[in-house]
Amino acid sequence: FLESIAKWVERPFTDGAPGVLSEAASDVAEVTQRIKEDVGLAKAQSKLTVYYDELQAKTLPKMNKAYECEDLWGKSHNVNLFVNADLKIRSMAVTVVCKLDNLQRNVNVTWTLLRDLIEAKREKGEYPMNGQIEWRAMMLDEGKYVGIDGSTPALTSGSIDAATIERTGWDVMFVIEVVHFPRTVGFEAFAKEYLDQCRARPELSGDEGCVLPEWSKPFAPSDKGFWTDDAYMAEVRKHFPQWDAAVAAMDKYDPVGLYATSFNKWLLGK
């Protein structure tokens, strides 16, 4: 089966995978379904993650040998062979803004919540996520570090406004990103439950910190899917006093909405 979807390439490729799989082959849910049917496994969409793990276990050693990368990148590269460039993956992300002194504690808090939630789902036979989990931290964008007079953060940046930074002493943010692929059963509900748990933690609220979206990833989940929790979005907007300025900038520089998408129109309340 894998030979039937392979394609010859004429030039080197980057990021671990050639990026030449067909549309059908890049649909990992469909590919996994076909493989498990080939080996006589019953259809069970809720167990897609389990079969995906089995697929990786059986094929990755051969892929390591084929790409001659077994000793170079190890298991990190194994995962990239599946998700980089070829597969139509999805993700959700949660951003936490806090003080650098509390970074390690808060990473532990968010990891513990996620680990316990995954285990609780597994005990009920549910597997709502099946990809990488990533934590990445960065200092906040502050104009004074740029070296250019008058520099300011982006209007809807995750870095919060300067007044809040000065009041709270927050100076770092970190992002938790959870990857899955389309048609993974229960992911939206899983994302909402995790987000709600993070927002409820005292270490991540009040003057200790705040939980925000990562703008480029799906957020504001509800039982209707992502980007549907208007109450959460109203709360998010409160953290950005420059929100009206962002809407005004969009009106000024793109009055007809030429470069707007339905998403950023919704995001800015237009």
PDB file of C-alpha atoms in Angstrom:
ATOM      1  CA  PHE A   1       0.000   0.000   0.000  1.00  0.00           C
ATOM      2  CA  LEU A   2       2.746   2.475   0.922  1.00  0.00           C
ATOM      3  CA  GLU A   3       4.503   1.782  -2.378  1.00  0.00           C
ATOM      4  CA  SER A   4       1.300   2.645  -4.232  1.00  0.00           C
ATOM      5  CA  ILE A   5       1.251   6.208  -2.856  1.00  0.00           C
ATOM      6  CA  ALA A   6       4.988   6.930  -3.162  1.00  0.00           C
ATOM      7  CA  LYS A   7       6.233   9.324  -5.851  1.00  0.00           C
ATOM      8  CA  TRP A   8       9.652   9.834  -7.413  1.00  0.00           C
ATOM      9  CA  VAL A   9      11.292  13.213  -6.719  1.00  0.00           C
ATOM     10  CA  GLU A  10      13.841  14.937  -8.946  1.00  0.00           C
ATOM     11  CA  ARG A  11      15.357  17.310  -6.376  1.00  0.00           C
ATOM     12  CA  PRO A  12      16.208  17.339  -2.654  1.00  0.00           C
ATOM     13  CA  PHE A  13      13.479  18.083  -0.163  1.00  0.00           C
ATOM     14  CA  THR A  14      13.435  19.638   3.289  1.00  0.00           C
ATOM     15  CA  ASP A  15      11.551  19.245   6.560  1.00  0.00           C
ATOM     16  CA  GLY A  16      11.753  15.483   6.634  1.00  0.00           C
ATOM     17  CA  ALA A  17       9.136  14.665   3.992  1.00  0.00           C
ATOM     18  CA  PRO A  18       9.050  15.281   0.236  1.00  0.00           C
ATOM     19  CA  GLY A  19       5.671  16.977   0.262  1.00  0.00           C
ATOM     20  CA  VAL A  20       4.493  15.190  -2.854  1.00  0.00           C
ATOM     21  CA  LEU A  21       1.760  12.926  -1.543  1.00  0.00           C
ATOM     22  CA  SER A  22      -1.541  13.108  -3.334  1.00  0.00           C
ATOM     23  CA  GLU A  23      -4.612  14.683  -1.734  1.00  0.00           C
ATOM     24  CA  ALA A  24      -6.072  11.243  -1.023  1.00  0.00           C
ATOM     25  CA  ALA A  25      -2.853   9.911   0.475  1.00  0.00           C
ATOM     26  CA  SER A  26      -2.412  12.972   2.692  1.00  0.00           C
ATOM     27  CA  ASP A  27      -5.740  12.345   4.430  1.00  0.00           C
ATOM     28  CA  VAL A  28      -4.339  10.366   7.335  1.00  0.00           C
ATOM     29  CA  ALA A  29      -7.763   9.474   8.683  1.00  0.00           C
ATOM     30  CA  GLU A  30      -8.729   7.872   5.383  1.00  0.00           C
ATOM     31  CA  VAL A  31      -5.351   6.178   4.949  1.00  0.00           C
ATOM     32  CA  THR A  32      -5.480   4.724   8.459  1.00  0.00           C
ATOM     33  CA  GLN A  33      -9.035   3.539   7.885  1.00  0.00           C
ATOM     34  CA  ARG A  34      -8.025   1.786   4.661  1.00  0.00           C
ATOM     35  CA  ILE A  35      -5.036   0.097   6.268  1.00  0.00           C
ATOM     36  CA  LYS A  36      -7.017  -1.241   9.211  1.00  0.00           C
ATOM     37  CA  GLU A  37      -9.657  -2.539   6.796  1.00  0.00           C
ATOM     38  CA  ASP A  38      -6.899  -4.280   4.832  1.00  0.00           C
ATOM     39  CA  VAL A  39      -5.814  -6.163   7.941  1.00  0.00           C
ATOM     40  CA  GLY A  40      -9.364  -7.064   8.903  1.00  0.00           C
ATOM     41  CA  LEU A  41      -9.909  -4.642  11.779  1.00  0.00           C
ATOM     42  CA  ALA A  42     -13.452  -3.524  12.519  1.00  0.00           C
ATOM     43  CA  LYS A  43     -14.382   0.068  11.817  1.00  0.00           C
ATOM     44  CA  ALA A  44     -14.255   2.157  14.964  1.00  0.00           C
ATOM     45  CA  GLN A  45     -13.688   5.834  14.289  1.00  0.00           C
ATOM     46  CA  SER A  46     -13.289   6.600  17.986  1.00  0.00           C
ATOM     47  CA  LYS A  47     -10.250   4.286  18.028  1.00  0.00           C
ATOM     48  CA  LEU A  48      -8.559   6.080  15.140  1.00  0.00           C
ATOM     49  CA  THR A  49      -5.750   7.270  17.392  1.00  0.00           C
ATOM     50  CA  VAL A  50      -5.000   3.731  18.536  1.00  0.00           C
ATOM     51  CA  TYR A  51      -4.723   2.467  14.964  1.00  0.00           C
ATOM     52  CA  TYR A  52      -2.663   5.507  13.984  1.00  0.00           C
ATOM     53  CA  ASP A  53      -0.180   4.649  16.739  1.00  0.00           C
ATOM     54  CA  GLU A  54      -0.048   1.066  15.502  1.00  0.00           C
ATOM     55  CA  LEU A  55       0.566   2.312  11.967  1.00  0.00           C
ATOM     56  CA  GLN A  56       3.504   4.423  13.131  1.00  0.00           C
ATOM     57  CA  ALA A  57       4.991   1.548  15.111  1.00  0.00           C
ATOM     58  CA  LYS A  58       4.900  -0.741  12.069  1.00  0.00           C
ATOM     59  CA  THR A  59       6.082   1.687   9.397  1.00  0.00           C
ATOM     60  CA  LEU A  60       8.482   4.134  11.050  1.00  0.00           C
ATOM     61  CA  PRO A  61      11.448   1.731  11.312  1.00  0.00           C
ATOM     62  CA  LYS A  62      11.248   1.188   7.547  1.00  0.00           C
ATOM     63  CA  MET A  63      10.894   4.912   6.940  1.00  0.00           C
ATOM     64  CA  ASN A  64      13.930   5.565   9.134  1.00  0.00           C
ATOM     65  CA  LYS A  65      15.993   3.238   7.007  1.00  0.00           C
ATOM     66  CA  ALA A  66      14.658   4.676   3.764  1.00  0.00           C
ATOM     67  CA  TYR A  67      15.423   8.259   4.781  1.00  0.00           C
ATOM     68  CA  GLU A  68      18.712   7.315   6.509  1.00  0.00           C
ATOM     69  CA  CYS A  69      17.741   9.432   9.492  1.00  0.00           C
ATOM     70  CA  GLU A  70      17.581   6.927  12.325  1.00  0.00           C
ATOM     71  CA  ASP A  71      20.657   8.236  14.120  1.00  0.00           C
ATOM     72  CA  LEU A  72      20.301  11.878  13.099  1.00  0.00           C
ATOM     73  CA  TRP A  73      16.976  12.933  14.573  1.00  0.00           C
ATOM     74  CA  GLY A  74      15.565   9.960  16.425  1.00  0.00           C
ATOM     75  CA  LYS A  75      11.898   9.851  17.318  1.00  0.00           C
ATOM     76  CA  SER A  76      11.422  13.594  16.830  1.00  0.00           C
ATOM     77  CA  HIS A  77      12.154  13.116  13.151  1.00  0.00           C
ATOM     78  CA  ASN A  78       9.932  10.034  13.092  1.00  0.00           C
ATOM     79  CA  VAL A  79       6.931  12.187  13.914  1.00  0.00           C
ATOM     80  CA  ASN A  80       7.934  14.834  11.385  1.00  0.00           C
ATOM     81  CA  LEU A  81       7.970  12.200   8.660  1.00  0.00           C
ATOM     82  CA  PHE A  82       4.244  11.898   9.267  1.00  0.00           C
ATOM     83  CA  VAL A  83       3.167  15.472   9.899  1.00  0.00           C
ATOM     84  CA  ASN A  84       5.543  17.803   8.060  1.00  0.00           C
ATOM     85  CA  ALA A  85       4.387  18.994   4.672  1.00  0.00           C
ATOM     86  CA  ASP A  86       2.230  16.030   3.729  1.00  0.00           C
ATOM     87  CA  LEU A  87      -0.590  15.512   6.188  1.00  0.00           C
ATOM     88  CA  LYS A  88      -3.579  17.758   6.684  1.00  0.00           C
ATOM     89  CA  ILE A  89      -3.044  18.228  10.398  1.00  0.00           C
ATOM     90  CA  ARG A  90      -4.995  20.493  12.718  1.00  0.00           C
ATOM     91  CA  SER A  91      -4.083  21.950  16.084  1.00  0.00           C
ATOM     92  CA  MET A  92      -5.349  23.953  19.013  1.00  0.00           C
ATOM     93  CA  ALA A  93      -3.196  26.234  21.103  1.00  0.00           C
ATOM     94  CA  VAL A  94      -3.429  27.972  24.449  1.00  0.00           C
ATOM     95  CA  THR A  95      -1.221  30.954  25.310  1.00  0.00           C
ATOM     96  CA  VAL A  96      -0.316  31.741  28.917  1.00  0.00           C
ATOM     97  CA  VAL A  97       1.149  35.146  29.819  1.00  0.00           C
ATOM     98  CA  CYS A  98       2.926  35.376  33.189  1.00  0.00           C
ATOM     99  CA  LYS A  99       6.130  36.313  35.005  1.00  0.00           C
ATOM    100  CA  LEU A 100       9.355  34.584  34.083  1.00  0.00           C
ATOM    101  CA  ASP A 101       9.770  33.591  37.739  1.00  0.00           C
ATOM    102  CA  ASN A 102       6.574  31.524  37.455  1.00  0.00           C
ATOM    103  CA  LEU A 103       7.281  29.995  34.052  1.00  0.00           C
ATOM    104  CA  GLN A 104       8.462  26.580  35.236  1.00  0.00           C
ATOM    105  CA  ARG A 105       5.591  26.292  37.714  1.00  0.00           C
ATOM    106  CA  ASN A 106       3.001  27.216  35.087  1.00  0.00           C
ATOM    107  CA  VAL A 107       4.421  24.849  32.481  1.00  0.00           C
ATOM    108  CA  ASN A 108       4.080  22.098  35.076  1.00  0.00           C
ATOM    109  CA  VAL A 109       0.497  23.172  35.865  1.00  0.00           C
ATOM    110  CA  THR A 110      -0.576  23.102  32.216  1.00  0.00           C
ATOM    111  CA  TRP A 111       1.228  19.818  31.538  1.00  0.00           C
ATOM    112  CA  THR A 112      -0.344  18.142  34.564  1.00  0.00           C
ATOM    113  CA  LEU A 113      -3.822  19.273  33.488  1.00  0.00           C
ATOM    114  CA  LEU A 114      -3.288  17.952  29.971  1.00  0.00           C
ATOM    115  CA  ARG A 115      -1.774  14.655  31.104  1.00  0.00           C
ATOM    116  CA  ASP A 116      -4.595  13.990  33.556  1.00  0.00           C
ATOM    117  CA  LEU A 117      -7.253  14.908  30.991  1.00  0.00           C
ATOM    118  CA  ILE A 118      -5.740  12.582  28.380  1.00  0.00           C
ATOM    119  CA  GLU A 119      -5.604   9.765  30.928  1.00  0.00           C
ATOM    120  CA  ALA A 120      -9.213  10.367  32.010  1.00  0.00           C
ATOM    121  CA  LYS A 121     -10.326  10.155  28.374  1.00  0.00           C
ATOM    122  CA  ARG A 122      -8.267   7.015  27.772  1.00  0.00           C
ATOM    123  CA  GLU A 123      -9.859   5.282  30.749  1.00  0.00           C
ATOM    124  CA  LYS A 124     -13.250   5.887  29.111  1.00  0.00           C
ATOM    125  CA  GLY A 125     -12.011   4.526  25.781  1.00  0.00           C
ATOM    126  CA  GLU A 126     -11.760   7.983  24.204  1.00  0.00           C
ATOM    127  CA  TYR A 127      -8.769   9.184  22.187  1.00  0.00           C
ATOM    128  CA  PRO A 128      -9.436  12.802  21.187  1.00  0.00           C
ATOM    129  CA  MET A 129      -5.878  13.808  20.224  1.00  0.00           C
ATOM    130  CA  ASN A 130      -3.155  11.967  18.347  1.00  0.00           C
ATOM    131  CA  GLY A 131      -0.279  14.255  17.427  1.00  0.00           C
ATOM    132  CA  GLN A 132       2.554  16.196  18.941  1.00  0.00           C
ATOM    133  CA  ILE A 133       2.243  18.250  22.114  1.00  0.00           C
ATOM    134  CA  GLU A 134       4.490  21.266  22.240  1.00  0.00           C
ATOM    135  CA  TRP A 135       5.350  23.914  24.817  1.00  0.00           C
ATOM    136  CA  ARG A 136       7.313  26.916  23.578  1.00  0.00           C
ATOM    137  CA  ALA A 137       8.207  30.019  25.564  1.00  0.00           C
ATOM    138  CA  MET A 138       9.205  33.513  24.476  1.00  0.00           C
ATOM    139  CA  MET A 139       9.719  36.915  26.013  1.00  0.00           C
ATOM    140  CA  LEU A 140       7.029  39.506  25.435  1.00  0.00           C
ATOM    141  CA  ASP A 141       7.358  42.008  22.615  1.00  0.00           C
ATOM    142  CA  GLU A 142       8.193  45.381  24.079  1.00  0.00           C
ATOM    143  CA  GLY A 143       8.945  48.403  21.946  1.00  0.00           C
ATOM    144  CA  LYS A 144      11.881  49.459  24.112  1.00  0.00           C
ATOM    145  CA  TYR A 145      13.813  46.339  23.068  1.00  0.00           C
ATOM    146  CA  VAL A 146      13.566  47.065  19.348  1.00  0.00           C
ATOM    147  CA  GLY A 147      15.849  50.084  19.371  1.00  0.00           C
ATOM    148  CA  ILE A 148      13.554  52.234  17.233  1.00  0.00           C
ATOM    149  CA  ASP A 149      11.759  55.186  18.770  1.00  0.00           C
ATOM    150  CA  GLY A 150       7.994  54.783  18.868  1.00  0.00           C
ATOM    151  CA  SER A 151       8.001  50.998  18.355  1.00  0.00           C
ATOM    152  CA  THR A 152       4.920  49.250  19.710  1.00  0.00           C
ATOM    153  CA  PRO A 153       3.649  45.651  19.736  1.00  0.00           C
ATOM    154  CA  ALA A 154       1.162  44.550  17.090  1.00  0.00           C
ATOM    155  CA  LEU A 155      -2.347  45.724  17.947  1.00  0.00           C
ATOM    156  CA  THR A 156      -3.676  42.212  18.524  1.00  0.00           C
ATOM    157  CA  SER A 157      -0.397  40.601  19.506  1.00  0.00           C
ATOM    158  CA  GLY A 158      -0.332  37.956  22.217  1.00  0.00           C
ATOM    159  CA  SER A 159       2.051  40.146  24.160  1.00  0.00           C
ATOM    160  CA  ILE A 160      -0.657  42.252  25.914  1.00  0.00           C
ATOM    161  CA  ASP A 161      -0.529  46.033  26.084  1.00  0.00           C
ATOM    162  CA  ALA A 162       2.303  47.962  27.721  1.00  0.00           C
ATOM    163  CA  ALA A 163       0.128  49.239  30.580  1.00  0.00           C
ATOM    164  CA  THR A 164      -0.816  45.694  31.634  1.00  0.00           C
ATOM    165  CA  ILE A 165       2.805  44.565  31.403  1.00  0.00           C
ATOM    166  CA  GLU A 166       3.899  47.437  33.637  1.00  0.00           C
ATOM    167  CA  ARG A 167       1.100  46.835  36.154  1.00  0.00           C
ATOM    168  CA  THR A 168       1.506  43.060  36.461  1.00  0.00           C
ATOM    169  CA  GLY A 169       5.187  42.525  35.782  1.00  0.00           C
ATOM    170  CA  TRP A 170       4.369  39.834  33.198  1.00  0.00           C
ATOM    171  CA  ASP A 171       7.355  39.417  30.931  1.00  0.00           C
ATOM    172  CA  VAL A 172       7.027  36.018  29.266  1.00  0.00           C
ATOM    173  CA  MET A 173       4.463  33.972  27.408  1.00  0.00           C
ATOM    174  CA  PHE A 174       4.322  30.310  26.507  1.00  0.00           C
ATOM    175  CA  VAL A 175       2.150  28.388  24.101  1.00  0.00           C
ATOM    176  CA  ILE A 176       0.775  24.869  24.514  1.00  0.00           C
ATOM    177  CA  GLU A 177      -0.054  23.386  21.125  1.00  0.00           C
ATOM    178  CA  VAL A 178      -1.843  20.072  20.637  1.00  0.00           C
ATOM    179  CA  VAL A 179      -1.903  18.499  17.175  1.00  0.00           C
ATOM    180  CA  HIS A 180      -4.511  16.172  15.717  1.00  0.00           C
ATOM    181  CA  PHE A 181      -5.771  15.275  12.281  1.00  0.00           C
ATOM    182  CA  PRO A 182      -9.220  15.834  10.767  1.00  0.00           C
ATOM    183  CA  ARG A 183     -12.164  13.707  11.867  1.00  0.00           C
ATOM    184  CA  THR A 184     -10.566  12.838  15.194  1.00  0.00           C
ATOM    185  CA  VAL A 185     -13.630  12.187  17.317  1.00  0.00           C
ATOM    186  CA  GLY A 186     -14.137  14.467  20.305  1.00  0.00           C
ATOM    187  CA  PHE A 187     -11.262  16.885  19.752  1.00  0.00           C
ATOM    188  CA  GLU A 188     -13.335  20.088  19.982  1.00  0.00           C
ATOM    189  CA  ALA A 189     -14.904  18.995  23.275  1.00  0.00           C
ATOM    190  CA  PHE A 190     -11.463  17.963  24.528  1.00  0.00           C
ATOM    191  CA  ALA A 191     -10.032  21.376  23.597  1.00  0.00           C
ATOM    192  CA  LYS A 192     -12.830  23.213  25.393  1.00  0.00           C
ATOM    193  CA  GLU A 193     -12.433  21.102  28.524  1.00  0.00           C
ATOM    194  CA  TYR A 194      -8.701  21.732  28.602  1.00  0.00           C
ATOM    195  CA  LEU A 195      -9.094  25.463  27.987  1.00  0.00           C
ATOM    196  CA  ASP A 196     -11.706  25.750  30.745  1.00  0.00           C
ATOM    197  CA  GLN A 197      -9.444  23.900  33.177  1.00  0.00           C
ATOM    198  CA  CYS A 198      -6.536  26.222  32.400  1.00  0.00           C
ATOM    199  CA  ARG A 199      -8.673  29.318  32.824  1.00  0.00           C
ATOM    200  CA  ALA A 200      -9.933  28.061  36.194  1.00  0.00           C
ATOM    201  CA  ARG A 201      -6.465  27.688  37.705  1.00  0.00           C
ATOM    202  CA  PRO A 202      -5.539  30.483  40.159  1.00  0.00           C
ATOM    203  CA  GLU A 203      -1.920  30.333  38.956  1.00  0.00           C
ATOM    204  CA  LEU A 204      -3.091  31.364  35.477  1.00  0.00           C
ATOM    205  CA  SER A 205      -5.601  34.078  36.331  1.00  0.00           C
ATOM    206  CA  GLY A 206      -5.886  37.449  38.059  1.00  0.00           C
ATOM    207  CA  ASP A 207      -2.547  39.180  38.566  1.00  0.00           C
ATOM    208  CA  GLU A 208      -0.743  35.823  38.309  1.00  0.00           C
ATOM    209  CA  GLY A 209      -1.299  35.474  34.580  1.00  0.00           C
ATOM    210  CA  CYS A 210      -3.906  35.085  31.880  1.00  0.00           C
ATOM    211  CA  VAL A 211      -4.926  32.491  29.305  1.00  0.00           C
ATOM    212  CA  LEU A 212      -5.316  33.771  25.751  1.00  0.00           C
ATOM    213  CA  PRO A 213      -5.587  32.354  22.237  1.00  0.00           C
ATOM    214  CA  GLU A 214      -2.726  31.936  19.840  1.00  0.00           C
ATOM    215  CA  TRP A 215      -4.267  33.898  17.005  1.00  0.00           C
ATOM    216  CA  SER A 216      -2.992  31.683  14.191  1.00  0.00           C
ATOM    217  CA  LYS A 217      -4.534  28.512  15.657  1.00  0.00           C
ATOM    218  CA  PRO A 218      -8.155  27.457  16.237  1.00  0.00           C
ATOM    219  CA  PHE A 219      -9.482  28.779  19.531  1.00  0.00           C
ATOM    220  CA  ALA A 220     -12.704  29.701  21.376  1.00  0.00           C
ATOM    221  CA  PRO A 221     -14.084  26.134  21.170  1.00  0.00           C
ATOM    222  CA  SER A 222     -17.614  25.185  22.142  1.00  0.00           C
ATOM    223  CA  ASP A 223     -19.790  22.155  21.500  1.00  0.00           C
ATOM    224  CA  LYS A 224     -20.367  23.671  18.026  1.00  0.00           C
ATOM    225  CA  GLY A 225     -16.660  23.677  17.135  1.00  0.00           C
ATOM    226  CA  PHE A 226     -13.870  26.247  17.228  1.00  0.00           C
ATOM    227  CA  TRP A 227     -14.416  30.014  16.978  1.00  0.00           C
ATOM    228  CA  THR A 228     -17.956  29.693  18.324  1.00  0.00           C
ATOM    229  CA  ASP A 229     -17.614  30.678  21.990  1.00  0.00           C
ATOM    230  CA  ASP A 230     -18.634  34.340  21.857  1.00  0.00           C
ATOM    231  CA  ALA A 231     -18.535  34.675  25.656  1.00  0.00           C
ATOM    232  CA  TYR A 232     -14.881  33.642  25.697  1.00  0.00           C
ATOM    233  CA  MET A 233     -14.059  36.065  22.885  1.00  0.00           C
ATOM    234  CA  ALA A 234     -15.705  38.901  24.798  1.00  0.00           C
ATOM    235  CA  GLU A 235     -13.424  38.064  27.727  1.00  0.00           C
ATOM    236  CA  VAL A 236     -10.368  37.943  25.465  1.00  0.00           C
ATOM    237  CA  ARG A 237     -11.106  41.399  24.082  1.00  0.00           C
ATOM    238  CA  LYS A 238     -10.988  42.832  27.611  1.00  0.00           C
ATOM    239  CA  HIS A 239      -7.264  42.033  27.725  1.00  0.00           C
ATOM    240  CA  PHE A 240      -6.615  44.255  24.704  1.00  0.00           C
ATOM    241  CA  PRO A 241      -7.433  47.935  25.338  1.00  0.00           C
ATOM    242  CA  GLN A 242      -6.199  48.642  21.796  1.00  0.00           C
ATOM    243  CA  TRP A 243      -8.906  46.441  20.266  1.00  0.00           C
ATOM    244  CA  ASP A 244     -10.848  49.396  18.880  1.00  0.00           C
ATOM    245  CA  ALA A 245      -7.624  50.724  17.361  1.00  0.00           C
ATOM    246  CA  ALA A 246      -7.150  47.398  15.566  1.00  0.00           C
ATOM    247  CA  VAL A 247     -10.637  47.624  14.095  1.00  0.00           C
ATOM    248  CA  ALA A 248      -9.989  51.244  13.093  1.00  0.00           C
ATOM    249  CA  ALA A 249      -6.718  50.263  11.386  1.00  0.00           C
ATOM    250  CA  MET A 250      -8.513  47.568   9.418  1.00  0.00           C
ATOM    251  CA  ASP A 251     -11.172  50.072   8.366  1.00  0.00           C
ATOM    252  CA  LYS A 252      -8.540  52.620   7.349  1.00  0.00           C
ATOM    253  CA  TYR A 253      -6.199  50.409   5.335  1.00  0.00           C
ATOM    254  CA  ASP A 254      -8.695  47.908   3.944  1.00  0.00           C
ATOM    255  CA  PRO A 255     -12.099  49.628   3.892  1.00  0.00           C
ATOM    256  CA  VAL A 256     -13.619  47.193   1.384  1.00  0.00           C
ATOM    257  CA  GLY A 257     -12.274  44.071   3.099  1.00  0.00           C
ATOM    258  CA  LEU A 258     -10.057  43.023   0.188  1.00  0.00           C
ATOM    259  CA  TYR A 259      -7.537  41.344   2.481  1.00  0.00           C
ATOM    260  CA  ALA A 260      -9.984  40.345   5.186  1.00  0.00           C
ATOM    261  CA  THR A 261     -11.193  36.833   5.831  1.00  0.00           C
ATOM    262  CA  SER A 262     -14.396  35.703   7.454  1.00  0.00           C
ATOM    263  CA  PHE A 263     -12.255  34.751  10.451  1.00  0.00           C
ATOM    264  CA  ASN A 264     -10.637  38.130  11.105  1.00  0.00           C
ATOM    265  CA  LYS A 265     -13.942  39.871  10.439  1.00  0.00           C
ATOM    266  CA  TRP A 266     -15.440  37.753  13.206  1.00  0.00           C
ATOM    267  CA  LEU A 267     -12.365  38.249  15.382  1.00  0.00           C
ATOM    268  CA  LEU A 268     -12.615  42.034  15.174  1.00  0.00           C
ATOM    269  CA  GLY A 269     -16.389  42.033  15.525  1.00  0.00           C
ATOM    270  CA  LYS A 270     -17.085  43.342  12.025  1.00  0.00           C
TER     271      LYS A 270
END
